[in-house]
Amino acid sequence: MNNPHHLNPTSLKSRFTTRFLRALTKIRAQKPISSSSPTEIFRRYRRIKVAADKSMAYSVRSRRIWSRAMLWKLRSRSYRRQDPCSGRRSGKTSQAIMKKSSNENTTTRREDGVGFVEEADELRQLVPGGETMNLCNLLDETAHYIKCLTTQVQVMKKIADFYSF
Amino acid sequence: MDVTLLDRQQATCPLELCASSVPLFQSYLGSGPIVELKRPEAYLSGDGFHEFVYFPVGGGTEFGDSEKLNLVPPDAAPGYCISRTSSCQMTAFHAAAMKEEREDMILEKMESTPGSGSRESFTKRKAEVVADRKSKDKRIKGELEGESEVKTKCSTQVSRNSSKENSKACEVRKPDYIHVRARRGQATDSHSLAERARREKISKKMKCLQDLVPGCNTITGKAGMLDEIINYVQSLQRQVEFLSMKIAALNSSAEFNVENLPIKELPSYVANFPAAAKLPAMPNLTCFQLNSMQKEAVNCMLNETMHPPLTATEGIASASVSIPEQALSSSTITQLQPFSTWNMDPQGLYNLYNMGFH
């Protein structure tokens, strides 16, 4: 089928779609299709959610603070699952890094002076890696994160539509 | 502090009014940061910040309506005025009364025989100014805020009469304040300018975010905007969870093999679905032929991880509205037209899908 309105192959959407579909096929291949107990479905849901986040983070690479933070979180989680000892180690380093960066950045947070500390903190919790950002960066990252989330939702919606028929 | 300010005041501004009125004010105020009265001309000579409290000395012609109440830190350099602006809620009668009061006051000051009644009210107002100023000290110190921010702050202050000309005057004076601050040897120049630049950057970014987040054109103010942004991000994250759950549930009941899909072609195919297709509400999932167990799983997942599906649907609907439509070729549109309806029977759509790929 020749589609003159081809999607840009290097766009975020196409990168995310290819990765996510590959992950989905892997997930489907792992488990037999017939199993439909609630726990199985729940486990698959978790896996799909992680795959979606991972696909999005890998599509953005390390260009953004939030993607770096998300990739780092995913990697440390996978390390923890593979090897409990390495998990402990990575846990310690992660705590050290977070403490250090939060110490550095509590001062920047206080110096914001715009008076939106509560909302800003709430936003920091939502955006991955947001604890280490001052307000300026936080707003940038939020904008890009929103753009990526909308892309993710759009693609997943179409995939879900696809699957449902 | 009061004394030093007095001295500086008298040294730099040899106005009779000031010299005579300041001690009177002192007596009225008692202790506390000094509140000085100045002629508007001296005020216009370039002193002071654009955050100030001003009591007009001149005649009643200068009274008018404006919305600013600017306060200035007590340790500001000499020659700053205290000016008071009023909100527009003042009735004409009240305004006139205040005008008269103030004129009386000022005349009495000049004659140094103040009347008791006006003095009391004047003292009360002064006390309020002082209290207001004290509460705002910490915020104002070292900060220079933009005019708009000052206005939003001051619109909630006590209403007073003042002149629009004075507020205009302080706007005109804004470029001069840099020289004034340099003259006074204040080191906060670069900091305050940097602060201002930062604030402008932040407001620019907030505007960009306003374009991204749907339905926030009506909201003014940064706090409301941030709340909207937070809600939107939360709703998007919930949508992702909901969709992944849906894919998980439907995955197990899919009739065709995903492996047969040419993966490279799929992205463009997926992208060409009509973007307006909306996710059905939870009750409509029955049309996807879920068996009872799957429904159960879906239910407990929803209860566990998400808010009621109505909000998810609303969020999804709004998101689909905000997502820009992809360009569709005419051929694919005619092929995919049935996809936009949910009532299509699954077999027919399956055939269509096959046609699209072969």
Coordinates of C-alpha atoms in Angstrom, one line a residue:
Chain A
M1 CA 0.0 0.0 0.0
N2 CA 1.5 3.3 -1.0
N3 CA 0.7 5.9 1.4
P4 CA 1.7 9.3 0.3
H5 CA 1.3 10.7 3.8
H6 CA 3.9 8.5 5.3
L7 CA 4.9 9.2 8.8
N8 CA 8.3 10.7 9.3
P9 CA 10.4 7.6 10.2
T10 CA 12.6 9.6 12.6
S11 CA 9.7 11.2 14.5
L12 CA 9.1 10.5 18.1
K13 CA 5.9 8.8 17.3
S14 CA 7.3 6.3 14.9
R15 CA 10.3 5.5 17.1
F16 CA 8.0 4.9 20.0
T17 CA 5.6 2.8 18.0
T18 CA 8.2 0.5 16.6
R19 CA 9.8 -0.1 20.0
F20 CA 6.5 -0.5 21.8
L21 CA 5.1 -3.0 19.2
R22 CA 8.3 -5.0 19.4
A23 CA 7.9 -5.1 23.2
L24 CA 4.3 -6.1 22.9
T25 CA 5.1 -9.0 20.6
K26 CA 7.7 -10.1 23.1
I27 CA 5.3 -10.0 25.9
R28 CA 2.7 -11.9 23.9
A29 CA 5.3 -14.5 23.0
Q30 CA 6.2 -15.1 26.6
K31 CA 2.8 -16.0 27.9
P32 CA 0.3 -18.3 26.3
I33 CA -2.7 -16.5 25.0
S34 CA -5.2 -18.8 26.7
S35 CA -4.3 -17.7 30.2
S36 CA -6.8 -15.1 31.3
S37 CA -6.9 -15.2 35.1
P38 CA -7.0 -11.8 36.7
T39 CA -3.5 -12.1 38.1
E40 CA -2.1 -13.0 34.8
I41 CA -3.8 -10.1 33.2
F42 CA -2.5 -7.9 35.9
R43 CA 1.0 -9.1 35.5
R44 CA 0.8 -8.5 31.8
Y45 CA -0.6 -5.1 32.4
R46 CA 2.4 -4.2 34.5
R47 CA 4.7 -5.5 31.9
I48 CA 3.0 -3.6 29.2
K49 CA 3.1 -0.4 31.2
V50 CA 6.8 -0.8 31.9
A51 CA 7.3 -1.5 28.2
A52 CA 5.5 1.6 27.3
D53 CA 7.6 3.7 29.7
K54 CA 10.7 2.1 28.5
S55 CA 9.9 2.6 24.8
M56 CA 9.2 6.2 25.4
A57 CA 12.3 6.8 27.4
Y58 CA 14.5 5.0 24.8
S59 CA 12.9 7.0 22.1
V60 CA 13.9 10.2 23.7
R61 CA 17.3 8.8 24.7
S62 CA 19.2 11.0 27.0
R63 CA 18.2 14.3 25.6
R64 CA 16.0 15.2 28.4
I65 CA 16.4 15.1 32.2
W66 CA 13.2 13.2 32.7
S67 CA 14.1 10.6 30.1
R68 CA 17.5 10.1 31.7
A69 CA 15.9 9.8 35.1
M70 CA 13.3 7.3 33.8
L71 CA 16.0 5.2 32.1
W72 CA 18.1 5.2 35.2
K73 CA 15.1 4.1 37.3
L74 CA 14.3 1.3 34.9
R75 CA 17.8 0.1 34.7
S76 CA 18.3 0.1 38.5
R77 CA 15.0 -1.8 38.8
S78 CA 16.1 -4.4 36.4
Y79 CA 19.5 -4.8 38.1
R80 CA 17.7 -5.2 41.4
R81 CA 15.6 -7.9 40.0
Q82 CA 18.5 -9.8 38.4
D83 CA 20.9 -9.6 41.3
P84 CA 19.9 -8.7 44.8
C85 CA 23.4 -7.8 45.8
S86 CA 23.9 -5.4 42.9
G87 CA 20.5 -4.0 43.8
R88 CA 21.7 -3.1 47.2
R89 CA 24.7 -1.4 45.8
S90 CA 22.8 0.5 43.2
G91 CA 20.3 1.4 45.9
K92 CA 23.0 3.0 48.0
T93 CA 24.5 4.9 45.1
S94 CA 21.1 6.0 44.1
Q95 CA 20.3 7.3 47.5
A96 CA 23.6 9.1 47.7
I97 CA 23.0 10.7 44.3
M98 CA 19.5 11.7 45.1
K99 CA 20.6 13.1 48.5
K100 CA 23.4 15.1 47.0
S101 CA 21.4 16.5 44.2
S102 CA 18.5 17.3 46.5
N103 CA 20.9 19.1 48.8
E104 CA 22.2 21.1 46.0
N105 CA 18.8 21.9 44.7
T106 CA 16.9 22.6 47.9
T107 CA 18.7 25.9 47.9
T108 CA 17.7 26.6 44.3
R109 CA 14.2 25.7 45.2
R110 CA 14.2 28.2 48.0
E111 CA 15.7 30.9 45.8
D112 CA 12.8 30.5 43.4
G113 CA 11.0 33.3 45.2
V114 CA 7.9 33.0 43.0
G115 CA 5.9 31.5 45.7
F116 CA 4.6 28.3 44.0
V117 CA 6.6 25.9 46.1
E118 CA 3.7 23.5 46.8
E119 CA 2.5 23.2 43.2
A120 CA 6.1 23.1 42.0
D121 CA 6.8 20.2 44.4
E122 CA 3.7 18.4 43.3
L123 CA 4.8 18.8 39.7
R124 CA 8.3 17.6 40.6
Q125 CA 6.8 14.4 41.9
L126 CA 4.9 13.8 38.7
V127 CA 7.7 14.4 36.2
P128 CA 10.4 11.7 36.5
G129 CA 13.6 13.2 37.8
G130 CA 11.8 16.3 38.8
E131 CA 13.2 16.5 42.3
T132 CA 16.5 17.7 40.9
M133 CA 15.2 20.6 38.8
N134 CA 14.7 24.2 39.5
L135 CA 11.5 25.8 38.4
C136 CA 12.9 26.9 35.0
N137 CA 14.0 23.5 34.0
L138 CA 11.0 21.9 35.5
L139 CA 8.7 23.8 33.2
D140 CA 10.8 22.9 30.2
E141 CA 10.8 19.3 31.1
T142 CA 7.1 19.3 31.8
A143 CA 6.4 20.7 28.4
H144 CA 8.4 18.0 26.7
Y145 CA 7.0 15.3 29.0
I146 CA 3.4 16.3 28.2
K147 CA 4.2 16.2 24.5
C148 CA 5.7 12.7 24.9
L149 CA 2.8 11.5 27.0
T150 CA 0.2 12.7 24.5
T151 CA 2.2 10.8 21.8
Q152 CA 2.2 7.7 23.9
V153 CA -1.5 7.9 24.6
Q154 CA -2.3 8.4 21.0
V155 CA -0.3 5.4 19.8
M156 CA -1.5 3.1 22.6
K157 CA -5.1 4.1 21.9
K158 CA -4.7 3.1 18.3
I159 CA -3.1 -0.1 19.2
A160 CA -5.8 -0.9 21.7
D161 CA -8.4 -0.1 19.0
F162 CA -6.5 -2.3 16.7
Y163 CA -6.5 -5.2 19.1
S164 CA -10.1 -4.8 20.0
F165 CA -11.4 -5.9 16.6
Chain B
M1 CA 16.9 54.0 61.7
D2 CA 14.3 56.6 61.8
V3 CA 16.8 59.2 62.8
T4 CA 19.2 58.4 60.1
L5 CA 16.5 58.5 57.5
L6 CA 15.3 61.8 58.8
D7 CA 18.8 63.2 58.5
R8 CA 19.3 61.9 55.0
Q9 CA 15.9 63.1 54.2
Q10 CA 16.6 66.6 55.4
A11 CA 20.0 66.7 53.8
T12 CA 18.9 65.7 50.4
C13 CA 15.5 67.2 50.2
P14 CA 15.4 70.6 51.6
L15 CA 11.7 71.0 51.3
E16 CA 10.0 73.0 53.9
L17 CA 7.1 70.6 53.9
C18 CA 9.2 67.7 54.6
A19 CA 11.2 69.4 57.3
S20 CA 8.1 70.5 59.0
S21 CA 5.9 67.5 58.4
V22 CA 8.3 64.7 59.3
P23 CA 8.5 65.5 63.0
L24 CA 4.7 65.7 63.0
F25 CA 4.5 62.3 61.4
Q26 CA 6.9 61.0 63.9
S27 CA 4.6 62.1 66.7
Y28 CA 1.7 60.5 65.1
L29 CA 3.3 57.2 64.3
G30 CA 5.4 56.8 67.4
S31 CA 7.8 54.1 66.9
G32 CA 8.2 52.2 63.7
P33 CA 9.6 52.7 60.3
I34 CA 9.4 56.2 59.1
V35 CA 6.7 57.2 56.8
E36 CA 7.5 60.3 54.9
L37 CA 5.5 62.8 53.0
K38 CA 7.0 64.4 50.0
R39 CA 5.9 66.7 47.3
P40 CA 5.2 65.0 44.0
E41 CA 7.9 67.0 42.3
A42 CA 10.6 65.7 44.5
Y43 CA 9.2 62.3 44.1
L44 CA 9.4 62.7 40.3
S45 CA 13.0 63.7 40.6
G46 CA 14.0 60.1 40.3
D47 CA 14.1 58.7 43.7
G48 CA 12.4 55.6 45.0
F49 CA 11.5 52.3 43.6
H50 CA 8.3 51.5 41.7
E51 CA 7.2 49.8 44.8
F52 CA 6.2 52.6 47.1
V53 CA 3.5 54.0 49.2
Y54 CA 2.8 57.6 48.4
F55 CA 0.7 60.3 50.1
P56 CA 0.1 63.0 47.6
V57 CA 0.7 66.4 49.0
G58 CA -0.6 68.6 46.3
G59 CA -4.2 69.6 45.7
G60 CA -7.1 67.5 44.9
T61 CA -6.5 67.5 41.2
E62 CA -4.2 64.7 41.6
F63 CA -6.6 62.4 43.1
G64 CA -8.0 59.7 41.0
D65 CA -8.5 56.0 40.7
S66 CA -5.9 53.6 40.3
E67 CA -5.2 50.1 41.4
K68 CA -1.8 50.0 42.7
L69 CA -0.6 50.0 46.2
N70 CA 3.1 50.0 46.3
L71 CA 5.1 49.5 49.4
V72 CA 8.7 50.2 49.9
P73 CA 11.1 48.7 52.5
P74 CA 11.7 50.9 55.4
D75 CA 15.4 50.8 55.0
A76 CA 15.2 52.3 51.5
A77 CA 17.4 55.1 50.8
P78 CA 16.3 58.7 51.5
G79 CA 13.8 60.4 49.3
Y80 CA 11.3 57.7 48.7
C81 CA 7.7 58.6 48.9
I82 CA 4.9 56.9 50.5
S83 CA 2.1 56.8 48.1
R84 CA -1.2 55.2 48.4
T85 CA -3.4 54.1 45.6
S86 CA -7.0 53.3 45.7
S87 CA -9.0 50.6 44.1
C88 CA -11.9 51.4 41.9
Q89 CA -14.4 50.3 44.4
M90 CA -14.3 53.6 46.2
T91 CA -17.6 55.3 45.7
A92 CA -17.6 58.9 44.6
F93 CA -18.9 60.1 47.9
H94 CA -16.3 58.3 49.8
A95 CA -13.6 59.4 47.4
A96 CA -14.7 63.0 47.8
A97 CA -14.8 62.6 51.6
M98 CA -11.3 61.1 51.6
K99 CA -10.1 63.9 49.3
E100 CA -11.4 66.5 51.6
E101 CA -10.0 64.7 54.6
R102 CA -6.6 64.5 53.0
E103 CA -6.6 68.0 51.9
D104 CA -7.6 69.1 55.3
M105 CA -4.8 67.0 56.7
I106 CA -2.2 68.4 54.4
L107 CA -3.2 71.9 55.0
E108 CA -3.2 71.4 58.6
K109 CA 0.2 69.8 58.5
M110 CA 1.5 72.8 56.7
E111 CA 0.0 75.1 59.3
S112 CA 1.2 72.6 61.9
T113 CA -2.2 72.7 63.6
P114 CA -3.7 69.3 62.8
G115 CA -7.3 68.6 63.6
S116 CA -8.0 65.7 65.9
G117 CA -10.5 63.7 63.8
S118 CA -8.5 63.7 60.6
R119 CA -5.4 63.0 62.5
E120 CA -6.8 59.9 64.0
S121 CA -7.9 58.6 60.7
F122 CA -4.7 59.5 59.2
T123 CA -2.8 57.7 62.0
K124 CA -4.9 54.7 61.4
R125 CA -4.1 54.7 57.8
K126 CA -0.5 55.2 58.5
A127 CA -0.6 52.3 60.9
E128 CA -2.2 50.1 58.3
V129 CA 0.5 51.1 55.8
V130 CA 3.1 50.3 58.4
A131 CA 1.6 47.0 59.1
D132 CA 1.2 46.2 55.4
R133 CA 4.7 47.3 54.8
K134 CA 6.1 45.1 57.5
S135 CA 4.4 42.1 56.2
K136 CA 5.7 42.7 52.8
D137 CA 9.2 43.5 53.8
K138 CA 10.7 40.2 53.4
R139 CA 9.2 39.6 50.0
I140 CA 10.2 43.0 48.7
K141 CA 13.7 43.0 50.1
G142 CA 16.2 42.5 47.3
E143 CA 13.5 41.9 44.8
L144 CA 12.3 44.0 42.0
E145 CA 9.2 42.7 40.6
G146 CA 7.6 43.5 37.2
E147 CA 4.8 46.0 37.1
S148 CA 2.2 43.4 36.4
E149 CA 3.2 41.4 39.4
V150 CA 3.0 44.4 41.6
K151 CA -0.4 45.1 40.3
T152 CA -1.7 41.6 41.1
K153 CA -0.3 41.9 44.6
C154 CA -1.5 45.3 45.3
S155 CA -5.0 44.8 44.0
T156 CA -5.8 43.0 47.2
Q157 CA -4.5 45.8 49.4
V158 CA -6.5 48.4 51.3
S159 CA -8.2 50.9 49.0
R160 CA -7.1 54.4 49.0
N161 CA -7.2 57.5 47.0
S162 CA -4.3 58.4 45.0
S163 CA -3.4 59.8 41.6
K164 CA -3.0 57.9 38.4
E165 CA -0.3 60.4 37.5
N166 CA 1.8 59.2 40.3
S167 CA 1.6 55.7 39.1
K168 CA 2.5 56.9 35.6
A169 CA 5.3 58.8 37.1
C170 CA 6.7 55.8 38.7
E171 CA 6.5 53.9 35.4
V172 CA 8.4 56.7 33.7
R173 CA 10.9 56.6 36.5
K174 CA 11.6 52.9 36.1
P175 CA 14.6 53.3 33.8
D176 CA 16.0 55.8 36.2
Y177 CA 16.0 53.5 39.1
I178 CA 19.0 51.7 37.9
H179 CA 21.1 54.9 38.1
V180 CA 19.5 55.7 41.4
R181 CA 20.4 52.3 42.8
A182 CA 23.9 52.7 41.4
R183 CA 24.2 56.1 43.0
R184 CA 23.2 54.7 46.3
G185 CA 25.8 52.0 45.9
Q186 CA 23.4 49.1 46.3
A187 CA 24.8 45.8 45.3
T188 CA 21.6 44.2 44.3
D189 CA 21.5 45.6 40.9
S190 CA 22.6 42.6 38.9
H191 CA 20.8 40.3 41.2
S192 CA 17.5 42.1 40.8
L193 CA 18.0 42.3 37.0
A194 CA 18.8 38.6 36.9
E195 CA 15.7 38.0 39.0
R196 CA 13.6 39.9 36.6
A197 CA 15.1 38.1 33.6
R198 CA 14.4 34.8 35.3
R199 CA 10.8 35.8 36.0
E200 CA 10.3 36.7 32.4
K201 CA 11.7 33.4 31.3
I202 CA 9.4 31.6 33.6
S203 CA 6.3 33.5 32.4
K204 CA 7.3 32.7 28.8
K205 CA 7.5 29.0 29.6
M206 CA 4.2 29.2 31.3
K207 CA 2.7 30.6 28.2
C208 CA 4.1 27.7 26.1
L209 CA 2.6 25.3 28.6
Q210 CA -0.6 27.1 28.3
D211 CA -0.7 26.2 24.6
L212 CA 0.0 22.6 25.3
V213 CA -2.5 22.0 28.0
P214 CA -6.0 22.2 26.7
G215 CA -8.7 24.3 28.3
C216 CA -6.6 26.6 30.3
N217 CA -7.0 29.8 28.4
T218 CA -9.5 31.0 30.9
I219 CA -7.2 30.6 33.8
T220 CA -5.0 33.5 34.7
G221 CA -2.3 33.4 37.3
K222 CA 0.6 31.0 37.7
A223 CA -0.8 29.0 40.6
G224 CA -4.0 28.1 38.7
M225 CA -1.9 27.3 35.6
L226 CA 0.3 25.0 37.6
D227 CA -2.7 23.2 39.0
E228 CA -4.0 22.7 35.6
I229 CA -0.7 21.4 34.4
I230 CA -0.5 19.0 37.3
N231 CA -4.0 17.7 36.6
Y232 CA -3.3 17.3 32.9
V233 CA -0.1 15.3 33.6
Q234 CA -1.9 13.1 36.1
S235 CA -4.7 12.5 33.6
L236 CA -2.2 11.6 30.9
Q237 CA -0.4 9.2 33.1
R238 CA -3.7 7.6 34.2
Q239 CA -4.6 7.2 30.5
V240 CA -1.4 5.4 29.8
E241 CA -2.1 3.0 32.6
F242 CA -5.7 2.5 31.5
L243 CA -4.6 1.8 27.9
S244 CA -1.9 -0.6 29.0
M245 CA -4.4 -2.4 31.1
K246 CA -6.8 -2.5 28.1
I247 CA -4.1 -3.9 25.8
A248 CA -3.3 -6.5 28.4
A249 CA -6.9 -7.5 28.7
L250 CA -7.5 -7.5 25.0
N251 CA -4.2 -9.2 24.2
S252 CA -5.3 -12.4 25.7
S253 CA -8.5 -12.5 23.6
A254 CA -7.0 -11.4 20.3
E255 CA -7.9 -13.7 17.4
F256 CA -5.1 -12.9 15.1
N257 CA -1.4 -13.3 15.6
V258 CA 0.6 -10.2 16.1
E259 CA 3.7 -11.8 14.6
N260 CA 2.1 -11.7 11.2
L261 CA 2.1 -7.9 11.2
P262 CA 4.8 -6.3 9.3
I263 CA 6.2 -4.2 12.0
K264 CA 7.8 -1.6 9.9
E265 CA 4.6 -0.9 8.1
L266 CA 2.5 -0.8 11.1
P267 CA 3.5 2.6 12.5
S268 CA 2.2 4.4 9.4
Y269 CA -0.8 2.2 9.3
V270 CA -1.5 2.9 13.0
A271 CA -0.9 6.5 12.5
N272 CA -3.5 6.6 9.7
F273 CA -6.3 5.6 12.0
P274 CA -8.7 8.5 12.3
A275 CA -7.5 10.5 15.2
A276 CA -11.0 11.2 16.3
A277 CA -11.7 7.7 17.4
K278 CA -12.5 7.9 21.1
L279 CA -12.0 5.3 23.7
P280 CA -15.2 3.8 24.9
A281 CA -16.3 4.1 28.4
M282 CA -15.9 1.2 30.8
P283 CA -19.4 -0.3 30.1
N284 CA -18.7 -0.5 26.4
L285 CA -15.9 -2.9 27.0
T286 CA -18.5 -5.6 26.9
C287 CA -18.7 -5.2 23.2
F288 CA -15.1 -6.5 23.0
Q289 CA -16.3 -9.9 24.0
L290 CA -14.5 -10.1 27.2
N291 CA -15.4 -13.1 29.2
S292 CA -16.5 -12.7 32.8
M293 CA -13.0 -13.4 34.3
Q294 CA -11.5 -10.7 32.2
K295 CA -14.1 -8.3 33.2
E296 CA -13.4 -9.0 36.7
A297 CA -9.7 -8.5 36.2
V298 CA -10.4 -5.2 34.4
N299 CA -12.6 -4.1 37.3
C300 CA -10.1 -4.8 40.0
M301 CA -7.4 -3.2 38.1
L302 CA -9.5 -0.1 37.6
N303 CA -10.3 0.0 41.3
E304 CA -6.8 -0.5 42.3
T305 CA -4.9 1.9 40.1
M306 CA -7.2 4.5 38.8
H307 CA -10.0 6.9 39.4
P308 CA -13.4 6.1 38.1
P309 CA -13.3 5.5 34.4
L310 CA -15.5 8.5 33.7
T311 CA -12.7 10.8 34.5
A312 CA -10.4 8.7 32.4
T313 CA -12.8 8.9 29.5
E314 CA -13.1 12.6 29.9
G315 CA -9.4 12.9 29.9
I316 CA -9.0 10.7 26.9
A317 CA -11.7 12.6 25.1
S318 CA -10.0 15.9 25.8
A319 CA -6.6 14.5 24.8
S320 CA -7.9 13.2 21.6
V321 CA -9.4 16.6 20.8
S322 CA -6.1 18.3 21.5
I323 CA -3.9 15.9 19.5
P324 CA -3.5 17.3 16.1
E325 CA -4.8 15.2 13.3
Q326 CA -2.5 13.3 11.1
A327 CA -2.8 13.8 7.4
L328 CA -4.8 11.0 5.8
S329 CA -4.7 9.9 2.3
S330 CA -8.1 9.7 0.6
S331 CA -7.7 6.0 -0.2
T332 CA -7.0 5.1 3.4
I333 CA -9.8 7.3 4.6
T334 CA -12.3 5.3 2.5
Q335 CA -10.8 2.1 3.7
L336 CA -10.7 3.1 7.3
Q337 CA -14.0 4.9 7.5
P338 CA -15.7 2.0 9.3
F339 CA -13.0 2.1 12.0
S340 CA -14.4 5.3 13.4
T341 CA -17.5 3.5 14.6
W342 CA -17.5 1.1 17.4
N343 CA -20.5 -0.8 16.3
M344 CA -18.7 -2.5 13.4
D345 CA -18.7 -6.2 13.7
P346 CA -15.3 -7.6 14.5
Q347 CA -15.2 -10.0 11.5
G348 CA -15.8 -7.3 9.0
L349 CA -13.1 -5.1 10.5
Y350 CA -10.7 -8.0 10.5
N351 CA -11.2 -8.5 6.8
L352 CA -10.6 -4.8 6.2
Y353 CA -7.4 -5.0 8.1
N354 CA -6.3 -7.9 6.0
M355 CA -7.2 -6.0 2.9
G356 CA -5.1 -3.1 4.0
F357 CA -2.0 -5.2 4.2
H358 CA -2.3 -7.3 1.1

